[in-house]
mmCIF file of C-alpha atoms in Angstrom:
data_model
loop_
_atom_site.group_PDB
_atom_site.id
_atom_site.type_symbol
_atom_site.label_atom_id
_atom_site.label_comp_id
_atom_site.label_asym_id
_atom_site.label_seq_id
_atom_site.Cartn_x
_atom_site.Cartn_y
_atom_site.Cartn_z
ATOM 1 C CA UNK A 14 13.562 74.326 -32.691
ATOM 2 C CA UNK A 15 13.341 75.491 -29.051
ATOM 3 C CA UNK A 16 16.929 76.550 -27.577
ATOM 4 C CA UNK A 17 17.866 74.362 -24.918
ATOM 5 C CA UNK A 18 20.240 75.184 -21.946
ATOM 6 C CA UNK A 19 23.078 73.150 -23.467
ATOM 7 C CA UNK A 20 23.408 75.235 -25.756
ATOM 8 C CA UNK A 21 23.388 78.350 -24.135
ATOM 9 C CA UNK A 22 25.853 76.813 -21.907
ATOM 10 C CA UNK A 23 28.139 75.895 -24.922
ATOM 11 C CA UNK A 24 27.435 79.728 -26.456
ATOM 12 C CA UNK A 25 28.610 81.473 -23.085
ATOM 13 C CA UNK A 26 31.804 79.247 -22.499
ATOM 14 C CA UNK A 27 30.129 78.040 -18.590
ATOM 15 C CA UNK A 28 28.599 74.635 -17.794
ATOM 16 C CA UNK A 29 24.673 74.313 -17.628
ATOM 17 C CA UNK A 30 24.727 74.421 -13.862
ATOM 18 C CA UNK A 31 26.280 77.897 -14.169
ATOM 19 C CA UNK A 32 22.934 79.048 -16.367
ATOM 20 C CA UNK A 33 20.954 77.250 -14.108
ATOM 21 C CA UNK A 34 22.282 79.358 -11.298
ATOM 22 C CA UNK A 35 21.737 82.269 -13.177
ATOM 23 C CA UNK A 36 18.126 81.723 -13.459
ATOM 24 C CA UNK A 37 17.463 81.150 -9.839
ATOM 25 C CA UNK A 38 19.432 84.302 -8.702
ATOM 26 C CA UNK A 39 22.117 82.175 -7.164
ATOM 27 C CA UNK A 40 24.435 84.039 -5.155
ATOM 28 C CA UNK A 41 27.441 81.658 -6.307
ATOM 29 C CA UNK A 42 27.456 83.735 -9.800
ATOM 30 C CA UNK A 43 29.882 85.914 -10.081
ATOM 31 C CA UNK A 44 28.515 89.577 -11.277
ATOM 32 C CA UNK A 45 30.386 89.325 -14.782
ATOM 33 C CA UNK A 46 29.724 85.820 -15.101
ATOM 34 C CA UNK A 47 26.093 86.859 -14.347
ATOM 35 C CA UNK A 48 25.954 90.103 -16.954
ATOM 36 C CA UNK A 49 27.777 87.638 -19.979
ATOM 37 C CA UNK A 50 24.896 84.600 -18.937
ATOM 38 C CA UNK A 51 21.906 86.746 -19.129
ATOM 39 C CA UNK A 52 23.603 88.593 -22.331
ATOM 40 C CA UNK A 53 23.563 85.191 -23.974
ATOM 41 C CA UNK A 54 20.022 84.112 -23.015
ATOM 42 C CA UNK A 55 18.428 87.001 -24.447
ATOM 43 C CA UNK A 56 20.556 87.008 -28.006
ATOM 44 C CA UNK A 57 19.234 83.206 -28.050
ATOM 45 C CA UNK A 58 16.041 84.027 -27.199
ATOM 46 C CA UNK A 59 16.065 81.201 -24.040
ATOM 47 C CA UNK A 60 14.147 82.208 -21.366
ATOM 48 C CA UNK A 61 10.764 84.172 -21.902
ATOM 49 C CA UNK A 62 11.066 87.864 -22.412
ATOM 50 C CA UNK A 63 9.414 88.201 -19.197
ATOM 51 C CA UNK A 64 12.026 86.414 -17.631
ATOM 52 C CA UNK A 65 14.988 87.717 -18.722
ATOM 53 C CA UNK A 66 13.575 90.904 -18.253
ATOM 54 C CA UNK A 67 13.378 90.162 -14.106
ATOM 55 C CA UNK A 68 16.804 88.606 -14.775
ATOM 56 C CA UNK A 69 18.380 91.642 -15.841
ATOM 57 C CA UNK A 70 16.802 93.805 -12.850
ATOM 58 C CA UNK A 71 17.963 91.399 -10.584
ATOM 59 C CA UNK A 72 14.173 90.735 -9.282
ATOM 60 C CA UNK A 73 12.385 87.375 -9.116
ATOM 61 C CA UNK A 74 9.225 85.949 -9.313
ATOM 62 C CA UNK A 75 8.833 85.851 -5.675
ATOM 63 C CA UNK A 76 7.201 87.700 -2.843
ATOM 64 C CA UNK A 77 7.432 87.258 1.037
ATOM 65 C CA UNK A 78 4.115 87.382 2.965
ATOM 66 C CA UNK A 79 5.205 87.340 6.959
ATOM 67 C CA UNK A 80 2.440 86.603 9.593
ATOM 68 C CA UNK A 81 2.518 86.664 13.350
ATOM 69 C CA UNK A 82 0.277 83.373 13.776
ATOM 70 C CA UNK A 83 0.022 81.101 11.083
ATOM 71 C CA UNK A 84 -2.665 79.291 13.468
ATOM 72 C CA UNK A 85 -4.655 82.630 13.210
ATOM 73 C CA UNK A 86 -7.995 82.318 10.674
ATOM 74 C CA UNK A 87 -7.604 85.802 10.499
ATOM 75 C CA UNK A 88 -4.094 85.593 9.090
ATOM 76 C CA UNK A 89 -5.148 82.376 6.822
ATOM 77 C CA UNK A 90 -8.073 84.492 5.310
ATOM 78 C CA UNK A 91 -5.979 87.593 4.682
ATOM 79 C CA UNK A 92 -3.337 85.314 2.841
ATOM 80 C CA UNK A 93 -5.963 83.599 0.249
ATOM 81 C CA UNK A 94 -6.758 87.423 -0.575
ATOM 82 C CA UNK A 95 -2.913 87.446 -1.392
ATOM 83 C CA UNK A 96 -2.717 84.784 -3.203
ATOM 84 C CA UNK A 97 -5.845 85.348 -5.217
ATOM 85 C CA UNK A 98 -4.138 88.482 -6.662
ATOM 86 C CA UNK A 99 -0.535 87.066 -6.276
ATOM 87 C CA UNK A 100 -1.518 84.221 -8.801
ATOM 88 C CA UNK A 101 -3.053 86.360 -11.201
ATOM 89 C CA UNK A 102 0.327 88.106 -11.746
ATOM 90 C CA UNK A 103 1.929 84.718 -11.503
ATOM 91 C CA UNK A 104 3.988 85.523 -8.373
ATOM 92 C CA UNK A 105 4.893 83.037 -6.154
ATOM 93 C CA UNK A 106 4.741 83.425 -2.390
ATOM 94 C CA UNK A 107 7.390 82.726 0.314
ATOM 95 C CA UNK A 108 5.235 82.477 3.843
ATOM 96 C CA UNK A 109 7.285 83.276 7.703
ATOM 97 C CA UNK A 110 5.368 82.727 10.639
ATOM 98 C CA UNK A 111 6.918 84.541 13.517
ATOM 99 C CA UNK A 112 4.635 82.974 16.040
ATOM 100 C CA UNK A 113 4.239 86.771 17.622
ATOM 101 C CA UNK A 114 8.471 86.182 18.561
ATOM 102 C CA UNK A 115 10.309 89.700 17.023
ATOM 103 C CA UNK A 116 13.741 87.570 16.675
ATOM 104 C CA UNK A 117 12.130 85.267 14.845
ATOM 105 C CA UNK A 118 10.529 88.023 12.549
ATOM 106 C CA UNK A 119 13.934 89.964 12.316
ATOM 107 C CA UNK A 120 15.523 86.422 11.238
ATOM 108 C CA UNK A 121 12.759 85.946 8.924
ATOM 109 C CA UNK A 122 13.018 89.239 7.027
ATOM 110 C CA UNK A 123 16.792 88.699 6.572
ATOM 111 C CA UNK A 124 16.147 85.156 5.452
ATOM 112 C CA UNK A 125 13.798 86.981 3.092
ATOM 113 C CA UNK A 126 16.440 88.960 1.993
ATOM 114 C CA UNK A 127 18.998 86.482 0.898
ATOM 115 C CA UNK A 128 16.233 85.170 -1.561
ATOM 116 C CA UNK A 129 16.269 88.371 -3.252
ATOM 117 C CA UNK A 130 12.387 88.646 -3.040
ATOM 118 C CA UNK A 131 10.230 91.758 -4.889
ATOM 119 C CA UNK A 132 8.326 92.787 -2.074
ATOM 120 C CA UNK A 133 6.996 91.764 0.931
ATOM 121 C CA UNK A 134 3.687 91.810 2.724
ATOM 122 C CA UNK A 135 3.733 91.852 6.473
ATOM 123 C CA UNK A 136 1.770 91.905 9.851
ATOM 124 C CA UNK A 137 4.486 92.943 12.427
ATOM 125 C CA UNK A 138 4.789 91.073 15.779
ATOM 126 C CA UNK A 139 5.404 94.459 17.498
ATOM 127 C CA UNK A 140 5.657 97.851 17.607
ATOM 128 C CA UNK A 141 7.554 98.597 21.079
ATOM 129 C CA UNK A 142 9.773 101.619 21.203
ATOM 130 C CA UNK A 143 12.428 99.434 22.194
ATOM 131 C CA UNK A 144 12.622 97.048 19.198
ATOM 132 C CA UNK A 145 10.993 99.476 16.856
ATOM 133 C CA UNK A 146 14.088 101.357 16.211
ATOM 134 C CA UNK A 147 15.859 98.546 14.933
ATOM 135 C CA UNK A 148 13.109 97.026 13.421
ATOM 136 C CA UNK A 149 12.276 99.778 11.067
ATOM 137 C CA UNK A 150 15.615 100.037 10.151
ATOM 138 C CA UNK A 151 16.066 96.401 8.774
ATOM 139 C CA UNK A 152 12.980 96.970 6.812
ATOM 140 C CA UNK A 153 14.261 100.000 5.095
ATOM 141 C CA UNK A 154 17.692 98.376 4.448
ATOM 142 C CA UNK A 155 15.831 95.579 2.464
ATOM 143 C CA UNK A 156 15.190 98.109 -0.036
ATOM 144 C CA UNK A 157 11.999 96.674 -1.311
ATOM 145 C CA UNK A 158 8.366 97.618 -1.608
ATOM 146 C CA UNK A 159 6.646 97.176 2.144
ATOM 147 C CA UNK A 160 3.002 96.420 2.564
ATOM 148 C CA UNK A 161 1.581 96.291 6.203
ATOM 149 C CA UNK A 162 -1.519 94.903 6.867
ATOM 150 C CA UNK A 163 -3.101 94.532 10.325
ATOM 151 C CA UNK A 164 -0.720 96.199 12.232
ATOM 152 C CA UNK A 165 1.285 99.192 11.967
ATOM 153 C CA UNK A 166 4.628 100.238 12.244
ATOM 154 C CA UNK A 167 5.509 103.656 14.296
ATOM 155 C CA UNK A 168 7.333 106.090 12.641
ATOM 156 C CA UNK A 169 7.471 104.490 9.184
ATOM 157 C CA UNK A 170 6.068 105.878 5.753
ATOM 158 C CA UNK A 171 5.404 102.249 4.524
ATOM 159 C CA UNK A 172 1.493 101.660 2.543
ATOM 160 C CA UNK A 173 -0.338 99.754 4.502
ATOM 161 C CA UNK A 174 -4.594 98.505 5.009
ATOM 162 C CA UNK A 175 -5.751 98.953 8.570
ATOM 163 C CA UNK A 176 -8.871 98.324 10.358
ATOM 164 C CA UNK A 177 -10.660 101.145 12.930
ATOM 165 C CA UNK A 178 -9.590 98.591 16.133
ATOM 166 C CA UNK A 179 -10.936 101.715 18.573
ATOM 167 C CA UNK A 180 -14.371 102.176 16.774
ATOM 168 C CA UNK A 181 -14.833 98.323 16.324
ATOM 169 C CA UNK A 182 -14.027 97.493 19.576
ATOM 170 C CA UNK A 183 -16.595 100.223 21.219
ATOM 171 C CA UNK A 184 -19.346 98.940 18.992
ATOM 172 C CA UNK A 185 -18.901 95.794 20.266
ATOM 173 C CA UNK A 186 -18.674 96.751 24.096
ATOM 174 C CA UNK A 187 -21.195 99.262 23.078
ATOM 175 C CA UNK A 188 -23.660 96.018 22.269
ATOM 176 C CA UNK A 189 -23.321 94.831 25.859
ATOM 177 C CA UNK A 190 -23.705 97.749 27.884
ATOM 178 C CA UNK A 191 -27.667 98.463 25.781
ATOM 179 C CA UNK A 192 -27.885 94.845 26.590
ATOM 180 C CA UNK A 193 -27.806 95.741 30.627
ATOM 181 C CA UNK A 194 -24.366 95.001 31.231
ATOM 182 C CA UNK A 195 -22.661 96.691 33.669
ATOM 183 C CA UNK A 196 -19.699 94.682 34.712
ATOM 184 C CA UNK A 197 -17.882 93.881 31.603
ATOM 185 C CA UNK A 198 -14.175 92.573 31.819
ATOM 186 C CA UNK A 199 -11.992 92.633 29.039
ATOM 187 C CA UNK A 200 -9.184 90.170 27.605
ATOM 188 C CA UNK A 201 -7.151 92.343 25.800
ATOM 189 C CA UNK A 202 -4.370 92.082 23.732
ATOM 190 C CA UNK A 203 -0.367 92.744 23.716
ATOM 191 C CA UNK A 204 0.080 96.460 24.457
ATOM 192 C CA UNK A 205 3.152 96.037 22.523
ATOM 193 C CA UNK A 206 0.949 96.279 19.052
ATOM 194 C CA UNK A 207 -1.271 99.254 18.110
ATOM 195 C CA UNK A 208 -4.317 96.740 17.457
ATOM 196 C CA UNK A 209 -3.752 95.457 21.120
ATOM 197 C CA UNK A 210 -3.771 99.227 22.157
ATOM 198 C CA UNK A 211 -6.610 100.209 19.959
ATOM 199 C CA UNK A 212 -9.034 97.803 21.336
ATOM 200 C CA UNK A 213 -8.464 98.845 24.465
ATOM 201 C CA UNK A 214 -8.871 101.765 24.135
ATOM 202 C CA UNK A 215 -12.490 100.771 22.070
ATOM 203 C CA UNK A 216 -13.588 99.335 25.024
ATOM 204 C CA UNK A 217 -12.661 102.339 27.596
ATOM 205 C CA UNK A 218 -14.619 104.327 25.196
ATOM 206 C CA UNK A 219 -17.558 102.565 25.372
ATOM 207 C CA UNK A 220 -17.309 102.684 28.893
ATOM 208 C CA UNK A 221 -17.343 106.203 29.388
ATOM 209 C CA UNK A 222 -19.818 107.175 27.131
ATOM 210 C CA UNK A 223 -21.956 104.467 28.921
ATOM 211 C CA UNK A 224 -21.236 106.179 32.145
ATOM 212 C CA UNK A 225 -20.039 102.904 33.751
ATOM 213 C CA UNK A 226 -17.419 102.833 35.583
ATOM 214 C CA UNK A 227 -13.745 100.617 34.539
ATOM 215 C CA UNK A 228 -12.651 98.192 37.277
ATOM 216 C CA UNK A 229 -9.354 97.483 37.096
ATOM 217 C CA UNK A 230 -9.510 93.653 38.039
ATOM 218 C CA UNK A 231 -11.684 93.305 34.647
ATOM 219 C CA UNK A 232 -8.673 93.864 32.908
ATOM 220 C CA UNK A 233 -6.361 91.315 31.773
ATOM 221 C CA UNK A 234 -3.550 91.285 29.021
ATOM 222 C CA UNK A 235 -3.392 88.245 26.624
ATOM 223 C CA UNK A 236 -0.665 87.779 24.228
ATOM 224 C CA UNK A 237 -3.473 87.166 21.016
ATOM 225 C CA UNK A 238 -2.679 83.176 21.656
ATOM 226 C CA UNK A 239 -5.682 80.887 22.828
ATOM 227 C CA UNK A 240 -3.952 79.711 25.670
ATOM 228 C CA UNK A 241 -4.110 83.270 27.106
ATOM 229 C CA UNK A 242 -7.574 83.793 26.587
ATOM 230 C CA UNK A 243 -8.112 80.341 28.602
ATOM 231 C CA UNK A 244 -6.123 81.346 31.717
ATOM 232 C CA UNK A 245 -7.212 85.024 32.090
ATOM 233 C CA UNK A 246 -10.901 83.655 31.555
ATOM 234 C CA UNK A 247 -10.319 81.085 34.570
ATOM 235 C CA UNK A 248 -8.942 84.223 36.571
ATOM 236 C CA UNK A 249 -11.974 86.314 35.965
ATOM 237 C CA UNK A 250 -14.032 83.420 36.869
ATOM 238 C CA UNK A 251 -12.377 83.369 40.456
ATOM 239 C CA UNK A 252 -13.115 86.928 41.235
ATOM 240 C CA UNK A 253 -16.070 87.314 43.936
ATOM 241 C CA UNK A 254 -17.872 90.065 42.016
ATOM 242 C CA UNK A 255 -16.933 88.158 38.462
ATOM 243 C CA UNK A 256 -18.600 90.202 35.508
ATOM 244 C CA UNK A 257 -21.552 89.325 33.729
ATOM 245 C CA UNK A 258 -19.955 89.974 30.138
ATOM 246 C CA UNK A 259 -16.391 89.292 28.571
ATOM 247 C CA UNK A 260 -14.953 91.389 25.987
ATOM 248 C CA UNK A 261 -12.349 89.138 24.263
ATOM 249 C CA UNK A 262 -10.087 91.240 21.893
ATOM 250 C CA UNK A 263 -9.128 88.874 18.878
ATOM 251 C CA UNK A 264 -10.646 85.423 17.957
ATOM 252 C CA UNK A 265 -7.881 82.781 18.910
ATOM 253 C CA UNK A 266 -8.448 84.204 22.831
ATOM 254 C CA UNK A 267 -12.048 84.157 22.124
ATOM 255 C CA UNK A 268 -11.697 80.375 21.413
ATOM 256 C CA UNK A 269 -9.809 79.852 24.984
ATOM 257 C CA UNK A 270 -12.510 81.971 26.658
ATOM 258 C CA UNK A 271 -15.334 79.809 25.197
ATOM 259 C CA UNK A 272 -12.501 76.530 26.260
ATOM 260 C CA UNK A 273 -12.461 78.096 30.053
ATOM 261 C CA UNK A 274 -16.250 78.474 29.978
ATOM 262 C CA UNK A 275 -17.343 75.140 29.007
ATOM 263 C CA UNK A 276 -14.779 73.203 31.351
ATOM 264 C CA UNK A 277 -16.648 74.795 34.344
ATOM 265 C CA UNK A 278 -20.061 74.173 32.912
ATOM 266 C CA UNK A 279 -20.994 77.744 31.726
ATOM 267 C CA UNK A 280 -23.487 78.704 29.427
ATOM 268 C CA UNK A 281 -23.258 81.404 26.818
ATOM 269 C CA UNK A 282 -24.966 83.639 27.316
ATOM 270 C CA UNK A 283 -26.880 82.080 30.250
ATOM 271 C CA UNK A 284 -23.905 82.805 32.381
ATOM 272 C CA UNK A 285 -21.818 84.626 30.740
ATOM 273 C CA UNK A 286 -22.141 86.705 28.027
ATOM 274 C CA UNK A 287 -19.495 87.196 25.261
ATOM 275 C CA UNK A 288 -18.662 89.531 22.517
ATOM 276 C CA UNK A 289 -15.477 88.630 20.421
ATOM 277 C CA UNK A 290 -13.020 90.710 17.775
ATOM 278 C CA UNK A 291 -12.872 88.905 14.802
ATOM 279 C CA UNK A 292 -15.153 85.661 13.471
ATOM 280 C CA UNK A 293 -14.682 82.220 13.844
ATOM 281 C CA UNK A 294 -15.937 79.860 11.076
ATOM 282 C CA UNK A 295 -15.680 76.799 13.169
ATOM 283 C CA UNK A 296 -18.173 77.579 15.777
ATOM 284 C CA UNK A 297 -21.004 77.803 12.893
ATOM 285 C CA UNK A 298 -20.160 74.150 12.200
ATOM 286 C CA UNK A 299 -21.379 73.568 15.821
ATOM 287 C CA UNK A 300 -24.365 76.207 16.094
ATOM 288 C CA UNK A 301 -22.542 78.336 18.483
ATOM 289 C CA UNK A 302 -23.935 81.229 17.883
ATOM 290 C CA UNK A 303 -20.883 84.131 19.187
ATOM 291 C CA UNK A 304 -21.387 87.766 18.824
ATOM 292 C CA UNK A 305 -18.393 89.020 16.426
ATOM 293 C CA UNK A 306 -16.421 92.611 15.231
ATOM 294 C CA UNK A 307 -15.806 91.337 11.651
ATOM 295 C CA UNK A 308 -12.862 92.334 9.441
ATOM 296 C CA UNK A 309 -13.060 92.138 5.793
ATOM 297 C CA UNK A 310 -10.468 89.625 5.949
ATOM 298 C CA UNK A 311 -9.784 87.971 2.324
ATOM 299 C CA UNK A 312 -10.349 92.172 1.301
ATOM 300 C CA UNK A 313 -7.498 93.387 3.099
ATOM 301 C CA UNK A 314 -5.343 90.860 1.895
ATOM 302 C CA UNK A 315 -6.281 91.321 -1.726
ATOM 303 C CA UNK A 316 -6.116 94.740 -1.124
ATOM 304 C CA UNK A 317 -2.435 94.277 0.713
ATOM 305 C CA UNK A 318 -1.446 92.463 -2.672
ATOM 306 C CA UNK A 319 -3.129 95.428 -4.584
ATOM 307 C CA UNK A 320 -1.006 97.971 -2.920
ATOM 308 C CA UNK A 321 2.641 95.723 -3.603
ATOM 309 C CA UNK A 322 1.762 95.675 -7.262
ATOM 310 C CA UNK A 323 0.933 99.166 -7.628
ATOM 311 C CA UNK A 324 4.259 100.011 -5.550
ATOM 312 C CA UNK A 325 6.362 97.906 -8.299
ATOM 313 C CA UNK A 326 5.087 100.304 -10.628
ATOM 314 C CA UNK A 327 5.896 103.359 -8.755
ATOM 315 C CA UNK A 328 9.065 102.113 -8.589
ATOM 316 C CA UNK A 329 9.614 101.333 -11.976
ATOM 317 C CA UNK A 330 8.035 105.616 -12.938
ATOM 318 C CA UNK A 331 9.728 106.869 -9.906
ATOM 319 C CA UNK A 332 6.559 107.514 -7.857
ATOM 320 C CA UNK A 333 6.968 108.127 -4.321
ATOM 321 C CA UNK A 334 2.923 108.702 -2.524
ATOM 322 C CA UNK A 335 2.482 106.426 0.604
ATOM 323 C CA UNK A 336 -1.459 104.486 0.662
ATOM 324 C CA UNK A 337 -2.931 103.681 3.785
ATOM 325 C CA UNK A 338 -6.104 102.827 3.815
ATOM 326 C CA UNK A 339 -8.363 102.054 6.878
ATOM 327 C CA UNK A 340 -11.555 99.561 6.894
ATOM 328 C CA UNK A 341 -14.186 99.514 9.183
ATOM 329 C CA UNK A 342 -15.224 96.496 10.989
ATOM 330 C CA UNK A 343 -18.733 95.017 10.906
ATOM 331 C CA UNK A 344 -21.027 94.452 14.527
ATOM 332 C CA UNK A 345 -22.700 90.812 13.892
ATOM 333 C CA UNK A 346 -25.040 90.596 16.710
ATOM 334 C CA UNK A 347 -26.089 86.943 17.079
ATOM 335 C CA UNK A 348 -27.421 86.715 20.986
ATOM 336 C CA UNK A 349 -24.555 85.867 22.866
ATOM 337 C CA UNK A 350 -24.117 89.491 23.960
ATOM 338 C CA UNK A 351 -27.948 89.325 25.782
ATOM 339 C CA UNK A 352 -27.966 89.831 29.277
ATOM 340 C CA UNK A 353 -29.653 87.003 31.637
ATOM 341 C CA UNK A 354 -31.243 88.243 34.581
ATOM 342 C CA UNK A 355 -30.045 85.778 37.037
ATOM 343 C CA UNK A 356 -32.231 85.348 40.626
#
């Protein structure tokens, strides 16, 4: 006959909601009170062995996964990769969504905290000097396995899967200037994150080795969020000498680009041609045909997950070796990066 929590309750002298505390890592349970309950489940044999194991190591079941934009296919394909890998080991996942806001990602990492979580996967918000300080100091003081993914952190020794932003970003300027273009802009992204760096830095590159020369009125700064890549599309649309070619630098300002574009009767690439970082599944579903620098998406998440499990194992025989591991992204020319030769 199965043991049921009465009588474990009855056996350690403490009312059922007392082991059902216990179970769910309550904070209410006193430490001895804790020791005596978990004692008592194993001698009767109440929870699972795998259970009481994570019981008496004070872990749970659980794992944090923190994004910057929830909104963000990129961030929704890296997450199934997660969970694929997550469910396997049957961990359960506890998703933040900063919204790109570093309070909100500090409160979310203590909130974290407080649920005693095993690990946590995470795509910072930033990685300015002046936050990163503190920042990398709350993440050490969790005291938990850290995965990045997407985005670094300076100065820290956490594993982490990266994508070459600088390579995939010249490829994709690259396509455009062998195309004829000579006035490309560029929407890039925060300067505050390497990946915003890094793509900027992809497309200078391109630029000099095409030996074209980098106006600085073809620059503008988004913040990764559509309605960004909208208004800075509109304000390279106003300039007399406008470019012939955007470079947008992640998908979501891609998508206000394309927004800006149509409202004034555009044409891709008729008008204006466009290379973006990062796909978007929902302009196959209308035949828009948008030249792309692909991540492995759904990869580096699985291969996020990969890198949390094999950490709890380190832990567990003492290993210490940081993984980081960089992709490449994938050039998917599909004609909006032609040039138009206009009369």
């Amino acid at each position: 006959m199965a043991v049921t929590i009465r009588q474990v309750a009855k056996r350690a002298g403490v009312s059922c909601a007392t082991i059902s505390r216990v179970i769910n890592n309550s904070d209410t349970v006193k430490p001895k009170t804790r020791d005596h309950v978990i004692k008592i489940i194993k001698e009767m044999g109440y929870a699972p062995n795998e259970v009481a194991r994570s019981l008496s190591k004070n872990e749970t079941k659980t794992i944090g996964v923190v994004v910057p934009d929830i909104n963000n296919p990129f961030f929704g394909d890296v997450i199934k990769g997660v969970s694929m890998l997550a469910d396997e080991h049957n961990l359960n996942i506890l998703l933040c969504d900063t919204n790109e806001d570093t309070e909100k990602e500090k409160n979310s990492l203590r909130m974290l905290k407080d649920h005693r979580i095993r690990g946590i996967i995470i795509g910072p918000a930033s990685d300015n000097n002046e936050f990163n300080g503190e920042y990398l100091s709350i993440l050490e003081n969790l005291g938990i396995p850290i995965v990045l993914v997407g985005r670094d952190v300076k100065y820290s020794n956490f594993d982490g899967v990266f994508i070459d932003n600088v390579q995939g970003a010249s490829d994709g300027v690259t396509a455009l200037i062998q195309n004829g273009h000579k006035k490309i802009a560029v929407i890039a992204g925060s300067t505050d994150s390497k990946p915003g760096r890094d793509r900027l830095g992809g497309y200078m590159k391109a630029m000099a080795m095409g030996g074209l020369t980098v106006r600085e009125d073809y620059i503008l700064h988004g913040n990764f969020k559509l309605e960004s890549g909208y208004e800075l599309t509109c304000q390279l649309l106003e300039i007399e000498d406008r470019p012939t070619a955007i470079f947008t630098c992640n998908n979501m300002m891609t998508l206000g680009c394309i927004k800006a574009l149509s409202e004034q009767g555009l044409k891709i690439p008729e008008d204006m041609a466009l290379v973006g970082f990062d796909e978007i599944e929902l302009l196959e579903i209308f035949n828009m045909q948008i030249t792309v620098i692909a991540r492995p998406t759904f990869e580096m998440g699985r291969i996020a997950m990969e890198m949390l499990l094999e950490r709890f194992d380190k832990r567990e025989n003492q290993g210490s070796a940081t993984k980081r591991i960089t992709l490449n992204a994938e050039l998917k020319c599909k004609g909006s990066e032609r040039f138009v030769h206009r009369d």
